[in-house]
């Protein structure tokens, strides 16, 4: 029996008990609207009043930070960096794409280095996001939160692979440029430094002590870092006030998230925002990364009520070597309704913590081990002989097409086969993407020389993804954004 749930035109979740070699009962091909997709590369950014604080403009707070909270649920609006004017360096799509791919390559390299640290993390590998210098910034998706009492609005990057929350703080020995005023602890009545002997301090990797106060230091793979004091502070999400949240107050920060004030860690560790909320939310959250070119914002929700009825669930796999990351079981890949002949061992997490498949909000493009990628790409090429290929690849992509002049094109479906039966079939816009505004589209997957597979945010776009950390599951759908 095959159960098919229609989410979007040609986006399906399937639970199948039939042989994986059989064709699936959804369309094997779909159509990509080339003209519309190219049009969506043009930036349509609405002004954001980022310098107004909640106490000065309460209406702005509810509009830019979150939606009205419901019982047992906290909901934030989620913005792609291209939707925030102060974060956008170029209005040219090709330039933005190239910058994104440079950030992405550094991100993947840092994730691989971090997981490769066999016994504990070296200082330079603690953390997860990597930046390519101040002129480009980092992070793909942002939320707006209030920090302190009274709350000061701040943009922060969300990162599913990080277990710390931090913002830049005054006095600023060394800080990068951000869109909002740098947070000043002296202006907050709820700020409280953490003592070195506290339980909270003991949970921080590479914690230090100075004058009785707990110090933190997070260094990243490209030399970027944040250093400062660990504190307990009040965080406001719309109308919901959360007290005694452990945050890093960064006084020395280099090369980090231009525009954003810091980072909201959503990893599975005890110091992440999810971990600290704990029983208040049941260690559950969901997010929907808004698709490129869509006017509306995405969402980030916390709490039991955020987990939808009707999702297709995949078991989380714990990796003691990288406990912050969300690993899932992937058994194979499909093209045009046919499973590509790839051994399941390629995606398996070994007893040594090597390989496996990570869901990551910070990585843009899905990475696959070379053997899996080559077979997957070749299967896609074999079913797209109707499309004109470009003479060479673009950036990290080796399979690109010249679709200039086309209105729509017919492409095969792309599917992820998960352990336990669920099959996720992507909309065409999640795997054939424009790299310029003149019709060059590329197959949005890349190979990795490491054994690690990463499902990136381009492939996650438009799909509601739920994490039930308490019970160990990741859910897909049934809602979209």
Short mmCIF file of N, CA, C and O in Angstrom, two decimals, residues 168-261:
data_model
loop_
_atom_site.label_atom_id
_atom_site.label_comp_id
_atom_site.label_asym_id
_atom_site.label_seq_id
_atom_site.Cartn_x
_atom_site.Cartn_y
_atom_site.Cartn_z
N UNK A 168 26.51 40.34 20.37
CA UNK A 168 27.57 41.31 20.64
C UNK A 168 27.15 42.23 21.80
O UNK A 168 25.97 42.57 21.92
N UNK A 169 28.11 42.60 22.61
CA UNK A 169 27.80 43.42 23.79
C UNK A 169 28.78 44.57 23.97
O UNK A 169 29.97 44.47 23.63
N UNK A 170 28.27 45.63 24.57
CA UNK A 170 29.11 46.71 25.06
C UNK A 170 29.65 46.32 26.46
O UNK A 170 28.96 45.59 27.18
N UNK A 171 30.85 46.78 26.85
CA UNK A 171 31.79 47.54 26.03
C UNK A 171 32.40 46.66 24.95
O UNK A 171 32.78 45.52 25.21
N UNK A 172 32.48 47.20 23.77
CA UNK A 172 32.87 46.44 22.60
C UNK A 172 34.35 46.65 22.32
O UNK A 172 34.74 47.64 21.71
N UNK A 173 35.19 45.73 22.79
CA UNK A 173 36.62 45.81 22.51
C UNK A 173 36.87 45.66 21.03
O UNK A 173 37.71 46.34 20.44
N UNK A 174 36.13 44.76 20.42
CA UNK A 174 36.25 44.53 18.98
C UNK A 174 34.93 43.96 18.49
O UNK A 174 34.54 42.86 18.87
N UNK A 175 34.21 44.69 17.66
CA UNK A 175 32.92 44.24 17.15
C UNK A 175 32.80 44.52 15.66
O UNK A 175 33.40 45.46 15.15
N UNK A 176 32.04 43.70 14.98
CA UNK A 176 31.75 43.93 13.57
C UNK A 176 30.49 44.79 13.46
O UNK A 176 29.80 45.05 14.45
N UNK A 177 30.16 45.23 12.27
CA UNK A 177 29.00 46.08 12.04
C UNK A 177 27.72 45.26 12.10
O UNK A 177 27.61 44.21 11.48
N UNK A 178 26.73 45.75 12.84
CA UNK A 178 25.42 45.12 12.86
C UNK A 178 24.35 46.17 12.63
O UNK A 178 24.58 47.37 12.80
N UNK A 179 23.14 45.73 12.25
CA UNK A 179 22.10 46.68 11.85
C UNK A 179 21.44 47.37 13.03
O UNK A 179 20.94 48.48 12.90
N UNK A 180 21.41 46.72 14.20
CA UNK A 180 20.82 47.31 15.40
C UNK A 180 21.93 47.80 16.33
O UNK A 180 23.08 47.35 16.23
N UNK A 181 21.61 48.71 17.25
CA UNK A 181 22.61 49.12 18.25
C UNK A 181 23.10 47.91 19.03
O UNK A 181 22.33 47.00 19.36
N UNK A 182 24.40 47.89 19.31
CA UNK A 182 24.98 46.78 20.07
C UNK A 182 24.40 46.76 21.48
O UNK A 182 24.27 47.80 22.13
N UNK A 183 24.03 45.58 21.93
CA UNK A 183 23.39 45.42 23.23
C UNK A 183 24.32 45.88 24.36
O UNK A 183 25.49 45.51 24.40
N UNK A 184 23.77 46.68 25.28
CA UNK A 184 24.54 47.17 26.43
C UNK A 184 23.94 46.58 27.70
O UNK A 184 22.83 46.93 28.09
N UNK A 185 24.67 45.67 28.38
CA UNK A 185 24.14 45.04 29.59
C UNK A 185 23.77 46.04 30.68
O UNK A 185 22.87 45.77 31.49
N UNK A 186 24.43 47.21 30.70
CA UNK A 186 24.13 48.20 31.74
C UNK A 186 22.72 48.78 31.59
O UNK A 186 22.17 49.34 32.55
N UNK A 187 22.14 48.65 30.39
CA UNK A 187 20.80 49.15 30.16
C UNK A 187 19.72 48.12 30.49
O UNK A 187 18.54 48.39 30.33
N UNK A 188 20.15 46.94 30.93
CA UNK A 188 19.20 45.86 31.21
C UNK A 188 19.16 45.55 32.70
O UNK A 188 20.18 45.25 33.32
N UNK A 189 17.96 45.60 33.28
CA UNK A 189 17.80 45.31 34.71
C UNK A 189 17.84 43.81 35.01
O UNK A 189 17.97 43.41 36.17
N UNK A 190 17.76 42.97 33.96
CA UNK A 190 17.71 41.53 34.18
C UNK A 190 19.04 40.83 33.90
O UNK A 190 19.16 39.61 34.09
N UNK A 191 20.06 41.58 33.48
CA UNK A 191 21.36 40.97 33.16
C UNK A 191 22.07 40.53 34.43
O UNK A 191 22.16 41.27 35.41
N UNK A 192 22.59 39.30 34.41
CA UNK A 192 23.31 38.78 35.57
C UNK A 192 24.45 37.89 35.10
O UNK A 192 24.22 36.89 34.39
N UNK A 193 25.68 38.24 35.45
CA UNK A 193 26.81 37.42 35.09
C UNK A 193 26.77 36.06 35.78
O UNK A 193 26.20 35.91 36.86
N UNK A 194 27.37 35.06 35.15
CA UNK A 194 27.39 33.70 35.67
C UNK A 194 28.72 33.44 36.37
O UNK A 194 29.79 33.76 35.85
N UNK A 195 28.67 32.88 37.57
CA UNK A 195 29.89 32.60 38.32
C UNK A 195 30.61 31.38 37.75
O UNK A 195 29.99 30.50 37.13
N UNK A 196 31.90 31.32 37.98
CA UNK A 196 32.71 30.24 37.42
C UNK A 196 32.32 28.87 37.97
O UNK A 196 32.42 27.85 37.27
N UNK A 197 31.86 28.83 39.21
CA UNK A 197 31.54 27.56 39.82
C UNK A 197 30.12 27.08 39.58
O UNK A 197 29.72 26.04 40.13
N UNK A 198 29.37 27.79 38.77
CA UNK A 198 27.97 27.43 38.55
C UNK A 198 27.84 26.23 37.61
O UNK A 198 28.73 25.91 36.82
N UNK A 199 26.68 25.57 37.71
CA UNK A 199 26.39 24.44 36.83
C UNK A 199 26.33 24.89 35.38
O UNK A 199 26.78 24.19 34.48
N UNK A 200 25.78 26.10 35.16
CA UNK A 200 25.67 26.62 33.80
C UNK A 200 27.04 26.76 33.16
O UNK A 200 27.26 26.38 32.01
N UNK A 201 28.00 27.28 33.93
CA UNK A 201 29.35 27.47 33.38
C UNK A 201 29.99 26.13 33.01
O UNK A 201 30.70 26.02 32.02
N UNK A 202 29.71 25.11 33.81
CA UNK A 202 30.32 23.79 33.56
C UNK A 202 29.81 23.15 32.29
O UNK A 202 30.42 22.22 31.76
N UNK A 203 28.69 23.63 31.77
CA UNK A 203 28.12 23.06 30.55
C UNK A 203 28.70 23.67 29.28
O UNK A 203 28.43 23.20 28.18
N UNK A 204 29.50 24.72 29.43
CA UNK A 204 30.04 25.42 28.26
C UNK A 204 31.38 24.82 27.86
O UNK A 204 32.29 24.68 28.69
N UNK A 205 31.52 24.45 26.61
CA UNK A 205 32.79 23.97 26.09
C UNK A 205 33.83 25.11 26.15
O UNK A 205 33.52 26.26 25.84
N UNK A 206 35.04 24.76 26.56
CA UNK A 206 36.15 25.72 26.58
C UNK A 206 35.87 26.93 27.47
O UNK A 206 36.32 28.05 27.19
N UNK A 207 35.10 26.72 28.55
CA UNK A 207 34.81 27.83 29.46
C UNK A 207 36.07 28.25 30.21
O UNK A 207 36.95 27.44 30.51
N UNK A 208 36.15 29.55 30.54
CA UNK A 208 37.26 30.08 31.31
C UNK A 208 36.73 30.84 32.51
O UNK A 208 35.52 30.92 32.74
N UNK A 209 37.63 31.43 33.28
CA UNK A 209 37.22 32.17 34.46
C UNK A 209 38.08 33.42 34.60
O UNK A 209 39.31 33.37 34.44
N UNK A 210 37.45 34.52 34.87
CA UNK A 210 38.16 35.78 35.09
C UNK A 210 37.40 36.59 36.13
O UNK A 210 36.23 36.90 35.95
N UNK A 211 38.09 36.89 37.21
CA UNK A 211 37.51 37.66 38.31
C UNK A 211 36.19 37.05 38.79
O UNK A 211 35.22 37.76 39.08
N UNK A 212 36.17 35.73 38.85
CA UNK A 212 35.00 35.02 39.36
C UNK A 212 33.86 34.86 38.39
O UNK A 212 32.84 34.24 38.71
N UNK A 213 34.01 35.41 37.17
CA UNK A 213 32.95 35.33 36.17
C UNK A 213 33.29 34.32 35.07
O UNK A 213 34.44 34.22 34.64
N UNK A 214 32.27 33.59 34.63
CA UNK A 214 32.44 32.57 33.59
C UNK A 214 32.66 33.23 32.24
O UNK A 214 31.90 34.11 31.83
N UNK A 215 33.70 32.81 31.56
CA UNK A 215 34.02 33.34 30.23
C UNK A 215 33.82 32.25 29.18
O UNK A 215 34.06 31.07 29.44
N UNK A 216 33.35 32.66 28.03
CA UNK A 216 33.19 31.70 26.93
C UNK A 216 34.02 32.17 25.74
O UNK A 216 34.35 33.36 25.60
N UNK A 217 34.34 31.24 24.88
CA UNK A 217 35.06 31.55 23.64
C UNK A 217 34.64 30.56 22.58
O UNK A 217 34.74 29.35 22.76
N UNK A 218 34.12 31.07 21.48
CA UNK A 218 33.73 30.23 20.36
C UNK A 218 34.54 30.66 19.15
O UNK A 218 34.42 31.80 18.70
N UNK A 219 35.38 29.76 18.65
CA UNK A 219 36.21 30.06 17.48
C UNK A 219 35.76 29.20 16.32
O UNK A 219 35.34 28.05 16.49
N UNK A 220 35.86 29.77 15.12
CA UNK A 220 35.36 29.09 13.93
C UNK A 220 36.50 28.81 12.96
O UNK A 220 37.59 29.35 13.07
N UNK A 221 36.20 27.95 11.98
CA UNK A 221 37.24 27.40 11.13
C UNK A 221 38.01 28.39 10.29
O UNK A 221 39.09 28.08 9.81
N UNK A 222 37.47 29.60 10.06
CA UNK A 222 38.16 30.55 9.19
C UNK A 222 38.88 31.64 9.98
O UNK A 222 39.33 32.62 9.41
N UNK A 223 38.97 31.47 11.32
CA UNK A 223 39.62 32.48 12.14
C UNK A 223 38.65 33.44 12.78
O UNK A 223 39.04 34.29 13.58
N UNK A 224 37.36 33.36 12.43
CA UNK A 224 36.35 34.19 13.08
C UNK A 224 36.10 33.67 14.49
O UNK A 224 36.30 32.50 14.77
N UNK A 225 35.65 34.57 15.36
CA UNK A 225 35.42 34.14 16.74
C UNK A 225 34.53 35.13 17.48
O UNK A 225 34.29 36.26 17.04
N UNK A 226 34.00 34.67 18.62
CA UNK A 226 33.32 35.52 19.59
C UNK A 226 33.83 35.14 20.97
O UNK A 226 33.94 33.97 21.30
N UNK A 227 34.17 36.15 21.77
CA UNK A 227 34.68 35.94 23.12
C UNK A 227 33.97 36.90 24.06
O UNK A 227 33.72 38.05 23.71
N UNK A 228 33.67 36.44 25.26
CA UNK A 228 33.02 37.33 26.20
C UNK A 228 32.61 36.66 27.48
O UNK A 228 33.21 35.66 27.90
N UNK A 229 31.57 37.18 28.09
CA UNK A 229 31.10 36.74 29.39
C UNK A 229 29.80 35.98 29.25
O UNK A 229 28.90 36.40 28.51
N UNK A 230 29.69 34.87 29.99
CA UNK A 230 28.44 34.14 30.01
C UNK A 230 27.51 34.81 31.03
O UNK A 230 27.94 35.18 32.13
N UNK A 231 26.25 34.98 30.66
CA UNK A 231 25.30 35.68 31.53
C UNK A 231 23.94 35.02 31.48
O UNK A 231 23.63 34.25 30.55
N UNK A 232 23.12 35.30 32.48
CA UNK A 232 21.70 34.95 32.45
C UNK A 232 20.93 36.21 32.11
O UNK A 232 21.13 37.25 32.71
N UNK A 233 20.06 36.11 31.12
CA UNK A 233 19.37 37.28 30.63
C UNK A 233 17.95 36.91 30.20
O UNK A 233 17.64 35.74 29.96
N UNK A 234 17.11 37.91 30.11
CA UNK A 234 15.74 37.73 29.66
C UNK A 234 15.66 37.86 28.14
O UNK A 234 16.23 38.80 27.57
N UNK A 235 15.00 36.90 27.50
CA UNK A 235 14.80 36.92 26.06
C UNK A 235 13.30 37.02 25.79
O UNK A 235 12.50 36.30 26.40
N UNK A 236 12.92 37.94 24.90
CA UNK A 236 11.51 38.16 24.59
C UNK A 236 11.21 37.72 23.17
O UNK A 236 11.89 38.14 22.22
N UNK A 237 10.21 36.86 23.04
CA UNK A 237 9.74 36.41 21.73
C UNK A 237 8.31 36.92 21.58
O UNK A 237 7.37 36.31 22.09
N UNK A 238 8.16 38.05 20.90
CA UNK A 238 6.84 38.63 20.79
C UNK A 238 6.34 39.02 22.16
O UNK A 238 6.98 39.75 22.90
N UNK A 239 5.17 38.51 22.56
CA UNK A 239 4.62 38.81 23.87
C UNK A 239 5.06 37.84 24.95
O UNK A 239 4.59 37.93 26.08
N UNK A 240 5.95 36.90 24.63
CA UNK A 240 6.38 35.91 25.60
C UNK A 240 7.75 36.26 26.15
O UNK A 240 8.71 36.46 25.40
N UNK A 241 7.85 36.36 27.46
CA UNK A 241 9.10 36.70 28.14
C UNK A 241 9.69 35.44 28.77
O UNK A 241 9.01 34.73 29.53
N UNK A 242 10.94 35.14 28.46
CA UNK A 242 11.62 33.96 28.99
C UNK A 242 12.81 34.45 29.82
O UNK A 242 13.73 35.09 29.29
N UNK A 243 12.79 34.16 31.09
CA UNK A 243 13.82 34.64 32.01
C UNK A 243 14.95 33.63 32.17
O UNK A 243 14.79 32.44 31.93
N UNK A 244 16.11 34.16 32.59
CA UNK A 244 17.27 33.34 32.94
C UNK A 244 17.74 32.43 31.81
O UNK A 244 18.05 31.25 32.01
N UNK A 245 17.80 32.99 30.62
CA UNK A 245 18.38 32.28 29.49
C UNK A 245 19.89 32.53 29.49
O UNK A 245 20.34 33.68 29.58
N UNK A 246 20.67 31.46 29.43
CA UNK A 246 22.13 31.60 29.39
C UNK A 246 22.56 32.04 27.99
O UNK A 246 22.30 31.34 27.01
N UNK A 247 23.18 33.22 27.91
CA UNK A 247 23.65 33.73 26.62
C UNK A 247 25.10 34.16 26.75
O UNK A 247 25.58 34.49 27.83
N UNK A 248 25.79 34.14 25.63
CA UNK A 248 27.12 34.70 25.58
C UNK A 248 27.04 36.17 25.24
O UNK A 248 26.36 36.57 24.29
N UNK A 249 27.71 36.99 26.05
CA UNK A 249 27.76 38.43 25.81
C UNK A 249 29.14 38.72 25.22
O UNK A 249 30.15 38.78 25.93
N UNK A 250 29.20 38.86 23.88
CA UNK A 250 30.48 38.92 23.19
C UNK A 250 31.07 40.32 23.15
O UNK A 250 30.50 41.22 22.55
N UNK A 251 32.25 40.47 23.75
CA UNK A 251 32.95 41.76 23.75
C UNK A 251 34.04 41.82 22.68
O UNK A 251 34.46 42.91 22.30
N UNK A 252 34.48 40.64 22.23
CA UNK A 252 35.48 40.58 21.15
C UNK A 252 34.93 39.63 20.09
O UNK A 252 34.81 38.42 20.31
N UNK A 253 34.59 40.19 18.93
CA UNK A 253 33.97 39.39 17.87
C UNK A 253 34.58 39.80 16.54
O UNK A 253 34.67 40.99 16.25
N UNK A 254 34.96 38.84 15.77
CA UNK A 254 35.64 39.16 14.52
C UNK A 254 35.06 38.37 13.35
O UNK A 254 34.85 37.17 13.45
N UNK A 255 34.84 39.11 12.25
CA UNK A 255 34.49 38.47 10.98
C UNK A 255 33.17 37.76 10.98
O UNK A 255 32.93 36.90 10.15
N UNK A 256 32.27 38.09 11.90
CA UNK A 256 31.07 37.29 12.03
C UNK A 256 29.92 37.80 11.17
O UNK A 256 30.12 38.25 10.08
N UNK A 257 28.72 37.77 11.70
CA UNK A 257 27.51 37.93 10.92
C UNK A 257 27.18 39.39 10.69
O UNK A 257 26.52 40.01 11.52
N UNK A 258 27.66 39.93 9.60
CA UNK A 258 27.39 41.33 9.29
C UNK A 258 25.88 41.56 9.24
O UNK A 258 25.14 40.85 8.57
N UNK A 259 25.42 42.56 9.99
CA UNK A 259 24.00 42.84 10.07
C UNK A 259 23.37 42.22 11.30
O UNK A 259 22.67 42.89 12.05
N UNK A 260 23.63 40.93 11.55
CA UNK A 260 23.03 40.24 12.69
C UNK A 260 23.82 40.53 13.95
O UNK A 260 25.02 40.78 13.93
N UNK A 261 23.12 40.46 15.09
CA UNK A 261 23.76 40.71 16.38
C UNK A 261 24.46 39.49 16.93
O UNK A 261 25.32 39.61 17.80
#
